[in-house]
Every structure is written in structure tokens, then in C-alpha cells.
CSV table of N, CA, C and O in Angstrom, one decimal:
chain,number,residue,atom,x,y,z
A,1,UNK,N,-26.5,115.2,87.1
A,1,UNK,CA,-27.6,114.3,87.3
A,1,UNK,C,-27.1,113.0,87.9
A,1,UNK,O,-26.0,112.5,87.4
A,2,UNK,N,-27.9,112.3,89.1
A,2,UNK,CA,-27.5,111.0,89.6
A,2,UNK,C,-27.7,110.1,89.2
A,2,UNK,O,-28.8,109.6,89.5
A,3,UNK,N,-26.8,109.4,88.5
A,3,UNK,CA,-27.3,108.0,87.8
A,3,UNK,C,-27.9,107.4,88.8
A,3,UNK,O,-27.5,107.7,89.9
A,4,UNK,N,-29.1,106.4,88.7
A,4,UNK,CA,-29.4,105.4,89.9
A,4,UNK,C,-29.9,104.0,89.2
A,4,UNK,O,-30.9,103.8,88.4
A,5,UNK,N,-29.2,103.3,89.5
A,5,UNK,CA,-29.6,101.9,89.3
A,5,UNK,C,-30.8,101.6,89.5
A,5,UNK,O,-31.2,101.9,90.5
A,6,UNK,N,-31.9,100.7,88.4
A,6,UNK,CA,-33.2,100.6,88.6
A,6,UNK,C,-33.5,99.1,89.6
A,6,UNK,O,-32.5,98.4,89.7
A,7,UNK,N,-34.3,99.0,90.0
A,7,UNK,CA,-34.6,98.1,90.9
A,7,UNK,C,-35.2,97.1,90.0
A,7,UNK,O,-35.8,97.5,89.0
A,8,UNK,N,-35.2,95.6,90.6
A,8,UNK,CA,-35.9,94.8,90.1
A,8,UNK,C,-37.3,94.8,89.5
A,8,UNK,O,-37.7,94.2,88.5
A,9,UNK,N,-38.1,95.6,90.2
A,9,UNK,CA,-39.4,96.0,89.7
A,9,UNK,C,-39.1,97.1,89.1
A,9,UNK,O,-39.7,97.0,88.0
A,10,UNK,N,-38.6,98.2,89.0
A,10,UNK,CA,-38.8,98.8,88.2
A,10,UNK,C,-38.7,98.4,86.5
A,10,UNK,O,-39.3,98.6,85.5
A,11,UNK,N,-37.2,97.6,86.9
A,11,UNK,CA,-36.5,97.3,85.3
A,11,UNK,C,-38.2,96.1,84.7
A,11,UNK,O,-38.7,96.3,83.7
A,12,UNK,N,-38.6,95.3,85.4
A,12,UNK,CA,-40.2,94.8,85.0
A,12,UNK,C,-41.2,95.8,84.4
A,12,UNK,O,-42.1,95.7,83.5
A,13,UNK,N,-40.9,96.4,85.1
A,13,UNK,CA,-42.3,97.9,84.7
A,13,UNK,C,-41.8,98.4,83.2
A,13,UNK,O,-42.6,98.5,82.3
A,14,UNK,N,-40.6,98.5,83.3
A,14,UNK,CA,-39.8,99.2,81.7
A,14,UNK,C,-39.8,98.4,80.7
A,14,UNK,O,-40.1,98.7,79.5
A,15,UNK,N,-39.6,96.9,81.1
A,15,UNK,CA,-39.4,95.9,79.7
A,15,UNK,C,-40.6,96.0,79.0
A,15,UNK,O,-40.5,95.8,77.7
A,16,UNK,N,-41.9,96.1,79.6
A,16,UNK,CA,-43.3,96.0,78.8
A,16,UNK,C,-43.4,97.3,77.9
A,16,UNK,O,-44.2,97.4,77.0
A,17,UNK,N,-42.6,98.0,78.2
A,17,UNK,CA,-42.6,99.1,77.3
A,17,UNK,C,-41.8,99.1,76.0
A,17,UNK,O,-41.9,99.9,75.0
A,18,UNK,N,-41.1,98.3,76.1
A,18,UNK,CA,-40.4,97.7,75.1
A,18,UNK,C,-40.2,96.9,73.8
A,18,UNK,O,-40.5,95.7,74.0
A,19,UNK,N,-39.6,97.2,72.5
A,19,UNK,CA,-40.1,95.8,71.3
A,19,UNK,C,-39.7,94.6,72.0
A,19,UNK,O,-38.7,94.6,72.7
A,20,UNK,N,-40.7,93.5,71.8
A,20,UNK,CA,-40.2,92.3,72.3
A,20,UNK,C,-38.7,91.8,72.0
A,20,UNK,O,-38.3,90.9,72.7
A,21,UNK,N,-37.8,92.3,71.2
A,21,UNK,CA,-36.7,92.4,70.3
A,21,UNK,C,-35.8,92.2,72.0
A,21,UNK,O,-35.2,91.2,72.4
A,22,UNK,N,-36.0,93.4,72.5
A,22,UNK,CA,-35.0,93.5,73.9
A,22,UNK,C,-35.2,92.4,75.3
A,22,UNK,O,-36.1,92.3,76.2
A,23,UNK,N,-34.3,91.9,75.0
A,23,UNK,CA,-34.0,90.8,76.4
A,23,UNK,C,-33.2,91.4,77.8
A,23,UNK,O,-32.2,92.0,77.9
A,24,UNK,N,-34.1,90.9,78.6
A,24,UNK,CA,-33.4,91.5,80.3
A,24,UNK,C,-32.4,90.4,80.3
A,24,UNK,O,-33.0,89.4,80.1
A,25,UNK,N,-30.8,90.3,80.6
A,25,UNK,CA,-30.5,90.0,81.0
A,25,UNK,C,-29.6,89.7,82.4
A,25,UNK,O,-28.4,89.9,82.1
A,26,UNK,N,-29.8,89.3,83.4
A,26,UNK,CA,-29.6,89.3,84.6
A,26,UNK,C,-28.0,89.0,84.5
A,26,UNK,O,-27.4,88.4,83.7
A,27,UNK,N,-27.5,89.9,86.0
A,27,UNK,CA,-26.0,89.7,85.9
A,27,UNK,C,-25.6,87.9,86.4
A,27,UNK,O,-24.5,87.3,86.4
A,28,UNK,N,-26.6,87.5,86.8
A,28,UNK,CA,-25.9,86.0,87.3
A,28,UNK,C,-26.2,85.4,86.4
A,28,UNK,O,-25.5,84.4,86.6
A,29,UNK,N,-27.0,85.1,85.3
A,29,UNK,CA,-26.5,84.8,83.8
A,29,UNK,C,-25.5,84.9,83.1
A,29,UNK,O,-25.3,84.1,82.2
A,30,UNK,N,-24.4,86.0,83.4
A,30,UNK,CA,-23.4,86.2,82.7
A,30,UNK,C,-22.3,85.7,83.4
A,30,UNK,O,-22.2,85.7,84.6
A,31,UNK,N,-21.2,85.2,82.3
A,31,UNK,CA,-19.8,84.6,83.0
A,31,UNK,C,-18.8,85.8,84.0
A,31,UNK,O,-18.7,87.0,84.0
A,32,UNK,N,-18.2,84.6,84.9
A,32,UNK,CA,-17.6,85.6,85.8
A,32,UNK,C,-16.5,86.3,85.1
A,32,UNK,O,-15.9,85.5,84.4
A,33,UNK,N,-16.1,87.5,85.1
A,33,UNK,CA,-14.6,87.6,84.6
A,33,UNK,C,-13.8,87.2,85.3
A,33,UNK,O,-14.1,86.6,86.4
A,34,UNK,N,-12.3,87.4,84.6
A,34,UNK,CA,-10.7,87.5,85.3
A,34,UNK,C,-10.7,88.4,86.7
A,34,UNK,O,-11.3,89.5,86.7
A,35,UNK,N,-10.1,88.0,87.7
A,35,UNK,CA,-10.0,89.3,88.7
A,35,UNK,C,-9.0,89.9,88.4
A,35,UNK,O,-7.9,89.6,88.1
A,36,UNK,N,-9.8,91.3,88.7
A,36,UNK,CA,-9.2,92.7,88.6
A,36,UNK,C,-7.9,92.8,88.5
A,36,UNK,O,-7.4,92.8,89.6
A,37,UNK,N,-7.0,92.9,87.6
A,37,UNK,CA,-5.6,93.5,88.1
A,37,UNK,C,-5.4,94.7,88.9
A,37,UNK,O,-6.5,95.4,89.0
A,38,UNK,N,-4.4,95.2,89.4
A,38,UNK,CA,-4.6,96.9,89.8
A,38,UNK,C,-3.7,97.2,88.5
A,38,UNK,O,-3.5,98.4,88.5
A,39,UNK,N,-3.1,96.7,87.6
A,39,UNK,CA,-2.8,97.5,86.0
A,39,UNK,C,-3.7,97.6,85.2
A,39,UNK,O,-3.4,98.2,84.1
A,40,UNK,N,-4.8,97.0,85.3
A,40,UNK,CA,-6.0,97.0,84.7
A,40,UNK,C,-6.2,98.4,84.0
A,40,UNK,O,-5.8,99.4,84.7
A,41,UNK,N,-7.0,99.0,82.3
A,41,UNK,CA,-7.1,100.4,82.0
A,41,UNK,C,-8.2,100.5,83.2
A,41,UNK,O,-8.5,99.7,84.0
A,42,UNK,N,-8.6,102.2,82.9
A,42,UNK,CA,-9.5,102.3,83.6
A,42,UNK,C,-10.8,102.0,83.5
A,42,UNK,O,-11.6,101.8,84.4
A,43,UNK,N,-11.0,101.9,82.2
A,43,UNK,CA,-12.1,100.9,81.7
A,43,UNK,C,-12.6,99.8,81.9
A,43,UNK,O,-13.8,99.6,81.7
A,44,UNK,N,-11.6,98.8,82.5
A,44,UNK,CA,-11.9,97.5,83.0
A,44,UNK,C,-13.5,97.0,83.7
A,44,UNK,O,-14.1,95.9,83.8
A,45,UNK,N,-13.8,98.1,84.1
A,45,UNK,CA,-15.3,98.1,85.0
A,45,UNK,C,-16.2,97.5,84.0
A,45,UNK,O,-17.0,96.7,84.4
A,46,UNK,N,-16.1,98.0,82.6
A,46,UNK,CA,-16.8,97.2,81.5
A,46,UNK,C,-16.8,95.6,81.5
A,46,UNK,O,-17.7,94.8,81.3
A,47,UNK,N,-15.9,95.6,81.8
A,47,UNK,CA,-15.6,93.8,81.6
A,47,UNK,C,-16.7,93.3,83.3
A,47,UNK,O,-16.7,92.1,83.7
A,48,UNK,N,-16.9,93.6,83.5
A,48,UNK,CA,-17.7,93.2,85.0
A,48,UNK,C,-19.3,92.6,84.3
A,48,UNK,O,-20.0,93.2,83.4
A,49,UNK,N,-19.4,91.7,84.8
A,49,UNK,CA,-20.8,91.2,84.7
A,49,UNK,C,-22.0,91.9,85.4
A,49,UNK,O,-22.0,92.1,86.6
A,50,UNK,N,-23.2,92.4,84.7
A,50,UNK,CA,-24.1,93.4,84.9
A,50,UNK,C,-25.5,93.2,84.7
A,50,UNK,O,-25.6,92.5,83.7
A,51,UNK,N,-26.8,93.5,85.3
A,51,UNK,CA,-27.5,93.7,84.7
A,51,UNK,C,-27.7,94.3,82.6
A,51,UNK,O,-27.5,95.4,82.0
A,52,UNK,N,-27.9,93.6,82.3
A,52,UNK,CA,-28.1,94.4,80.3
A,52,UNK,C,-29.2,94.0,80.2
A,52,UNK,O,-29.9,93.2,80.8
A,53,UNK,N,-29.4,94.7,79.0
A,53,UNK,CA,-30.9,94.6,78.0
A,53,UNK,C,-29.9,94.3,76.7
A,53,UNK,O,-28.9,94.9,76.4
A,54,UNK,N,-30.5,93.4,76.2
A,54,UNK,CA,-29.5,92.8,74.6
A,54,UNK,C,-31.0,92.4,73.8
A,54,UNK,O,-32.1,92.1,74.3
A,55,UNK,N,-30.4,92.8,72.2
A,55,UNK,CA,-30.7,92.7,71.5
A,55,UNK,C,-30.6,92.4,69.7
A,55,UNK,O,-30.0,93.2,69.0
A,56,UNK,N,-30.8,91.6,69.3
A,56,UNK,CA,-30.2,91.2,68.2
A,56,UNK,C,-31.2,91.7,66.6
A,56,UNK,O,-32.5,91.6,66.6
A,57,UNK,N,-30.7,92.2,65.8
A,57,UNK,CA,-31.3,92.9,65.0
A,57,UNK,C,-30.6,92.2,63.3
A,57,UNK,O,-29.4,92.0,63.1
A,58,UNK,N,-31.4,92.0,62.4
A,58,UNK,CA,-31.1,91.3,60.9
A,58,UNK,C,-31.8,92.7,60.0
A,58,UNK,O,-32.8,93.4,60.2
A,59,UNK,N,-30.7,92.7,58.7
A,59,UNK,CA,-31.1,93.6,57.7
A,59,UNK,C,-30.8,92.8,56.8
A,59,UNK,O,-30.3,91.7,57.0
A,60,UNK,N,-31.1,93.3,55.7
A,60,UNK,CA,-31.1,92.9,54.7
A,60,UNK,C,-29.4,92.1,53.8
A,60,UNK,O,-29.0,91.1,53.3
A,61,UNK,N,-28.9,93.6,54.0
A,61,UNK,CA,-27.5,93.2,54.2
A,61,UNK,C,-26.8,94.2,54.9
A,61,UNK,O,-27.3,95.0,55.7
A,62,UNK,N,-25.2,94.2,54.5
A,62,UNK,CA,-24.2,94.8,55.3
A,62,UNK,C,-24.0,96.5,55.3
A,62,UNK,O,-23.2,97.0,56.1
A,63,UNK,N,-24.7,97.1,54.5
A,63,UNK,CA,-24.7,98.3,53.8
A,63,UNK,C,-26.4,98.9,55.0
A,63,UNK,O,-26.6,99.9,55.7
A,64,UNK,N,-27.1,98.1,54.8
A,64,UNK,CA,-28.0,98.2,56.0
A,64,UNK,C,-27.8,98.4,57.3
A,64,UNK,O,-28.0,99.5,58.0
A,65,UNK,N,-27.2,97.0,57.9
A,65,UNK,CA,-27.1,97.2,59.2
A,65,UNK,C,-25.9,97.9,59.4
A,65,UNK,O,-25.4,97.8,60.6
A,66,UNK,N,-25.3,98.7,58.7
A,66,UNK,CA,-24.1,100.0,59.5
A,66,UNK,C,-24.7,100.9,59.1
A,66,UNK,O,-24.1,102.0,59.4
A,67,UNK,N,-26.0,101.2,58.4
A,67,UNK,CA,-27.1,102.7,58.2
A,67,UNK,C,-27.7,102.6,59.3
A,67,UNK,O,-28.1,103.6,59.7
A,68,UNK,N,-27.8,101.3,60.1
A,68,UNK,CA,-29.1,101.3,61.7
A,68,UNK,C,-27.7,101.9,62.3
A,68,UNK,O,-27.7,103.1,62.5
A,69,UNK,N,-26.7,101.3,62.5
A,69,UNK,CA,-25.4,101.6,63.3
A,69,UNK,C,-25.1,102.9,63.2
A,69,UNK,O,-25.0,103.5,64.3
A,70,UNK,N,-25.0,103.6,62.1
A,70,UNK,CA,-24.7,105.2,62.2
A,70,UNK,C,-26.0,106.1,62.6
A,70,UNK,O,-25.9,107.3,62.6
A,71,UNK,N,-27.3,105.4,62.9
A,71,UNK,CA,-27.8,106.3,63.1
A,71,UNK,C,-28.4,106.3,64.6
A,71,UNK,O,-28.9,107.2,65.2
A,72,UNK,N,-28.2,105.2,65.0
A,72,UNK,CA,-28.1,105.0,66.4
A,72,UNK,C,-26.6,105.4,66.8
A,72,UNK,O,-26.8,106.3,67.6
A,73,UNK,N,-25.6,105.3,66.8
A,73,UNK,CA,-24.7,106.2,66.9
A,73,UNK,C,-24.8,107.8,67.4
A,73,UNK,O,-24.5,108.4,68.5
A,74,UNK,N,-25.3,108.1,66.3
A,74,UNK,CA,-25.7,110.0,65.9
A,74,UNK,C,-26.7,109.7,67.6
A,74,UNK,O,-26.2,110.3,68.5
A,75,UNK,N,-27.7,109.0,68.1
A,75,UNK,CA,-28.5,109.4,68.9
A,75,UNK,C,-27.9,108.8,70.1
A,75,UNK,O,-28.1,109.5,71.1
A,76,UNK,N,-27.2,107.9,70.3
A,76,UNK,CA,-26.1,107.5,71.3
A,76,UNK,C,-25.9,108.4,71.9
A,76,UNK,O,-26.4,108.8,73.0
A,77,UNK,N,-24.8,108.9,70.9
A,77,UNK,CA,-23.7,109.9,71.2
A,77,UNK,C,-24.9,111.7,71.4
A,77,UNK,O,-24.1,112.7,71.7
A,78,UNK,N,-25.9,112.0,71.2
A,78,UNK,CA,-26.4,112.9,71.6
A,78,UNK,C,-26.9,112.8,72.9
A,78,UNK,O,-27.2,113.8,73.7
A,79,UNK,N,-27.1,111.2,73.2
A,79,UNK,CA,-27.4,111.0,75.0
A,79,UNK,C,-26.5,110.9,75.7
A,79,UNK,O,-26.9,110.7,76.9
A,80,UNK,N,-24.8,111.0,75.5
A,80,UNK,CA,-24.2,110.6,76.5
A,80,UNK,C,-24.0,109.1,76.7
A,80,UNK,O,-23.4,108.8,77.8
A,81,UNK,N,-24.5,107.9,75.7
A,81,UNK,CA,-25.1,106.9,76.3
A,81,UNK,C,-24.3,106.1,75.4
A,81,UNK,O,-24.3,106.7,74.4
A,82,UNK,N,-23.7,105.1,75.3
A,82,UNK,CA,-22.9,104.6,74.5
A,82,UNK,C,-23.2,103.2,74.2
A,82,UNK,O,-22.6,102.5,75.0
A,83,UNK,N,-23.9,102.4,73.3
A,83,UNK,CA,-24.0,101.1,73.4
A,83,UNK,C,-22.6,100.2,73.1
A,83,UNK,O,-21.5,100.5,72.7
A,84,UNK,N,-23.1,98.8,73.6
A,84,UNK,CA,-22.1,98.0,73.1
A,84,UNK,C,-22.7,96.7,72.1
A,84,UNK,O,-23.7,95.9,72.1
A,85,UNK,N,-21.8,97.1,71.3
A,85,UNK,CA,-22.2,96.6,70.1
A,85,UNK,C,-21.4,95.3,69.0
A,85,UNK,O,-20.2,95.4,69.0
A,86,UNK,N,-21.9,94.4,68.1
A,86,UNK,CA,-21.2,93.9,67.6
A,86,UNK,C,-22.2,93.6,66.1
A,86,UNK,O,-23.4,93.8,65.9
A,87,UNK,N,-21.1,93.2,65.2
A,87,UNK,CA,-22.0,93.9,63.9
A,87,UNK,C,-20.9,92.5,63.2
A,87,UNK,O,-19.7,92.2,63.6
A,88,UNK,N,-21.5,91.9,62.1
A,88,UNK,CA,-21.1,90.6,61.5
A,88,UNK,C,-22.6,90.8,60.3
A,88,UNK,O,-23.8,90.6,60.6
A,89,UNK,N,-21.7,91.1,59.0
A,89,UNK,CA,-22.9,91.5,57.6
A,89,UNK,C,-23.6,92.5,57.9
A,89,UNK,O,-23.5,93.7,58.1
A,90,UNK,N,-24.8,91.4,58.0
A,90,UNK,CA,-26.3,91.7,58.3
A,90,UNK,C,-27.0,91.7,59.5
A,90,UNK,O,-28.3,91.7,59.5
A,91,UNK,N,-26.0,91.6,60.9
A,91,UNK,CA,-26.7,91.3,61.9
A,91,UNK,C,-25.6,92.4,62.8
A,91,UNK,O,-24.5,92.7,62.7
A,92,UNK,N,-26.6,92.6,63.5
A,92,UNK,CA,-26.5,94.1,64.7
A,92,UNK,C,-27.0,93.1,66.2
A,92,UNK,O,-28.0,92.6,66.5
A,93,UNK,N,-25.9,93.2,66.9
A,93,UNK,CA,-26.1,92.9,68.4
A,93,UNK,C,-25.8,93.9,69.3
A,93,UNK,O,-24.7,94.3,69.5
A,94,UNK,N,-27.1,94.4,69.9
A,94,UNK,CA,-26.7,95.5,70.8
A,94,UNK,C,-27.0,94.8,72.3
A,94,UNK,O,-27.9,94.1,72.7
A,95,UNK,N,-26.1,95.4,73.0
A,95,UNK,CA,-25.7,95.1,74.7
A,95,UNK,C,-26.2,96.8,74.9
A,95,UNK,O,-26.0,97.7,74.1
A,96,UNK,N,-27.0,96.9,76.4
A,96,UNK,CA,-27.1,98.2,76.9
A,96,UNK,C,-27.2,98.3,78.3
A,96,UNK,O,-28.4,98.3,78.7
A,97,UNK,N,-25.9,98.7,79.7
A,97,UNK,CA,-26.0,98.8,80.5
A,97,UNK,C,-25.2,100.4,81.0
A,97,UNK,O,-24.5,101.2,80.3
A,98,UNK,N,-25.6,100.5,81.9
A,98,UNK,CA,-25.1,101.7,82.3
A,98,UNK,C,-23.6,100.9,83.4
A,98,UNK,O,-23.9,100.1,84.3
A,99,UNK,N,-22.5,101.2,83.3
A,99,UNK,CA,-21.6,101.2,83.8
A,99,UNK,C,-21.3,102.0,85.2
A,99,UNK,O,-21.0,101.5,86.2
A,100,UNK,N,-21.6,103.1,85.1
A,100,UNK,CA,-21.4,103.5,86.0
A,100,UNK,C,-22.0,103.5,87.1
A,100,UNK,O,-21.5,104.0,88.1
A,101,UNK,N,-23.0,103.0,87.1
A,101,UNK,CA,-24.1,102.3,88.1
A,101,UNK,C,-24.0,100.6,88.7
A,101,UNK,O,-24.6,100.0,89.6
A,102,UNK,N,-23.0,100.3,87.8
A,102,UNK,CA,-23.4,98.7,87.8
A,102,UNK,C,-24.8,98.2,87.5
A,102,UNK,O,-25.5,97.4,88.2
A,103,UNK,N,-25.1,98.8,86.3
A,103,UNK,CA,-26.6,97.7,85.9
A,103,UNK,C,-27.0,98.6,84.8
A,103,UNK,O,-26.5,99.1,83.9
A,104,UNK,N,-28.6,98.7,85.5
A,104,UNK,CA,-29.1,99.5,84.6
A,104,UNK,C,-30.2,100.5,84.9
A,104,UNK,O,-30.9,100.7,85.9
A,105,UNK,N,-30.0,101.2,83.7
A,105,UNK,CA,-30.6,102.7,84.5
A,105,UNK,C,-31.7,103.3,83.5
A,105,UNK,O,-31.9,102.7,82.4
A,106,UNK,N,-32.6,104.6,84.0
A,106,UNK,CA,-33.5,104.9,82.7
A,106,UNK,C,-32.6,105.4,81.7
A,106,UNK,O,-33.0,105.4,80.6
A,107,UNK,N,-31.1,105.8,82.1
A,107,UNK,CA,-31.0,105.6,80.2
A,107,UNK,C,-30.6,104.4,79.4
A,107,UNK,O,-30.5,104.4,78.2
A,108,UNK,N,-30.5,103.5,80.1
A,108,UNK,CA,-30.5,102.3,78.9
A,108,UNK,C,-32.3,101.9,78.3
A,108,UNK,O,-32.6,101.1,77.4
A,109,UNK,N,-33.2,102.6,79.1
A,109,UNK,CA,-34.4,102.3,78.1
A,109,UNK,C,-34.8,103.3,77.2
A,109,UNK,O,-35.2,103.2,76.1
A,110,UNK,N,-34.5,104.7,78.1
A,110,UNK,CA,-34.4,105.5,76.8
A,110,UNK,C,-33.6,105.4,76.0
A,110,UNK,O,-34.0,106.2,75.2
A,111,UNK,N,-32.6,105.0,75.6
A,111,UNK,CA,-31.7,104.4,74.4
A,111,UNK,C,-32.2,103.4,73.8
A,111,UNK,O,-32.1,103.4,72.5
A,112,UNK,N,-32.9,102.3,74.5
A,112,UNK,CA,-33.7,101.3,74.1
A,112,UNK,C,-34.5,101.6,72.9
A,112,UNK,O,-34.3,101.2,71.8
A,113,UNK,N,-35.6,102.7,73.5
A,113,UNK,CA,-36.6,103.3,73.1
A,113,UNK,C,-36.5,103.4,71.5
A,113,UNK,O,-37.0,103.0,70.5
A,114,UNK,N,-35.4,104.9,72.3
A,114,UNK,CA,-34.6,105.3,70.6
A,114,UNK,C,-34.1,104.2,69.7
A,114,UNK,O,-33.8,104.7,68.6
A,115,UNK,N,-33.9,103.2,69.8
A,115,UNK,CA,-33.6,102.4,69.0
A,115,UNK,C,-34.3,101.9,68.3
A,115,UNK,O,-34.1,101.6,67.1
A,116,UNK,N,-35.6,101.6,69.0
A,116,UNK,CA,-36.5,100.6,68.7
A,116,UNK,C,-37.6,101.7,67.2
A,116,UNK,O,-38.3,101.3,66.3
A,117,UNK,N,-37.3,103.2,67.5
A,117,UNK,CA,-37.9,103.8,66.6
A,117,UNK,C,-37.0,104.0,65.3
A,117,UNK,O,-37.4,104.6,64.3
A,118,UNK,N,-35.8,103.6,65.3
A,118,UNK,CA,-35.0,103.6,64.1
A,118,UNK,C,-34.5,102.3,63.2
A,118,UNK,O,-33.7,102.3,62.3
A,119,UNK,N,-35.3,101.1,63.8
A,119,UNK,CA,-35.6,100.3,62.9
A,119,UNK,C,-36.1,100.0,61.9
A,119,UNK,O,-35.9,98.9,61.4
């Protein structure tokens, strides 16, 4: 299947579908990186500034927010779709772009989606 980068209207059309929870944020919002080494892993594409959708999530406590973490995980990883994530106690920050497109695509809202019903 062809990944395809959503267009500015489209990614508008998608956010309304969305818990208010998820923020669009634009790649010219984000800091520039370091330029590229050519020793760079091959991963480095990550570090590139992108279209994302972010989102910040509070539980109760730390025992909580890694039960939202493992279970978004389990549905992640059944889409192929991988978030980026950071986790401090009781608080869940999730980043969601498609890499291989440079931006974002319908699976970062269907991941969205899924998330938004396992809160």
C-alpha cells in the first residue's frame, strides 16, 4: 500500500474528527535539526522536522499511564504504526507522524482514533 502524505485540507477535514486532546502541529513550528551526516543511522529521518499531531495525556498515577502505554502499544504495533512517545509518572506525550512520507498520513489518525478510544 502507498503511503501518501495528507494535504493541508485534508489533514483540516481529519482534526474535527478528533478529541480536542490532539494538536496539529506544523513542520515550521518545529526546531531545525543538525545537518545530516552521511554516518548518520538509518533512522536519522526521524530527527527531521514534520508535520505531527501531539498529544498530552494525565492519569492518575504511574501504574496508569504505562496500562494506556501497553495498550496502545498492543494496537500500534498491530497497525504497523509506531508512536513517539514520552512518559514522566503520570503523564503520556504522544507525537504521531508518518516518517516515511514526511508528514502525515491516514495512519496517524487512525492511530489517533485508536487512541482516543483507549483512554
Amino acid at each position: 500500500m502507498a503511503i501518501i502524505k495528507l494535504s493541508p485540507d485534508q489533514i483540516q477535514s481529519l482534526m474535527t474528527q478528533l478529541d480536542p486532546v490532539w494538536c496539529f502541529i506544523p513542520s515550521q513550528s518545529q526546531p531545525q535539526t543538525v545537518k545530516q551526516d552521511s554516518n548518520a543511522p538509518h533512522d536519522s529521518n526521524f530527527l527531521q522536522p514534520t508535520d505531527s499531531l501531539q498529544a498530552h495525556f494525565k492519569f492518575k498515577d504511574f501504574k496508569s499511564a504505562f496500562a494506556f502505554m501497553t495498550r496502545v502499544a498492543q494496537v500500534a504495533d498491530d497497525m504497523n504504526h509506531h508512536p513517539e512517545w514520552f512518559n514522566v509518572y503520570s503523564r503520556v506525550d504522544i507525537t504521531l507522524r508518518t516518517h516515511d512520507s514526511n508528514g502525515l498520513t491516514q495512519l496517524d489518525f487512525d492511530l489517533a482514533q485508536a487512541i482516543d478510544k483507549l483512554v
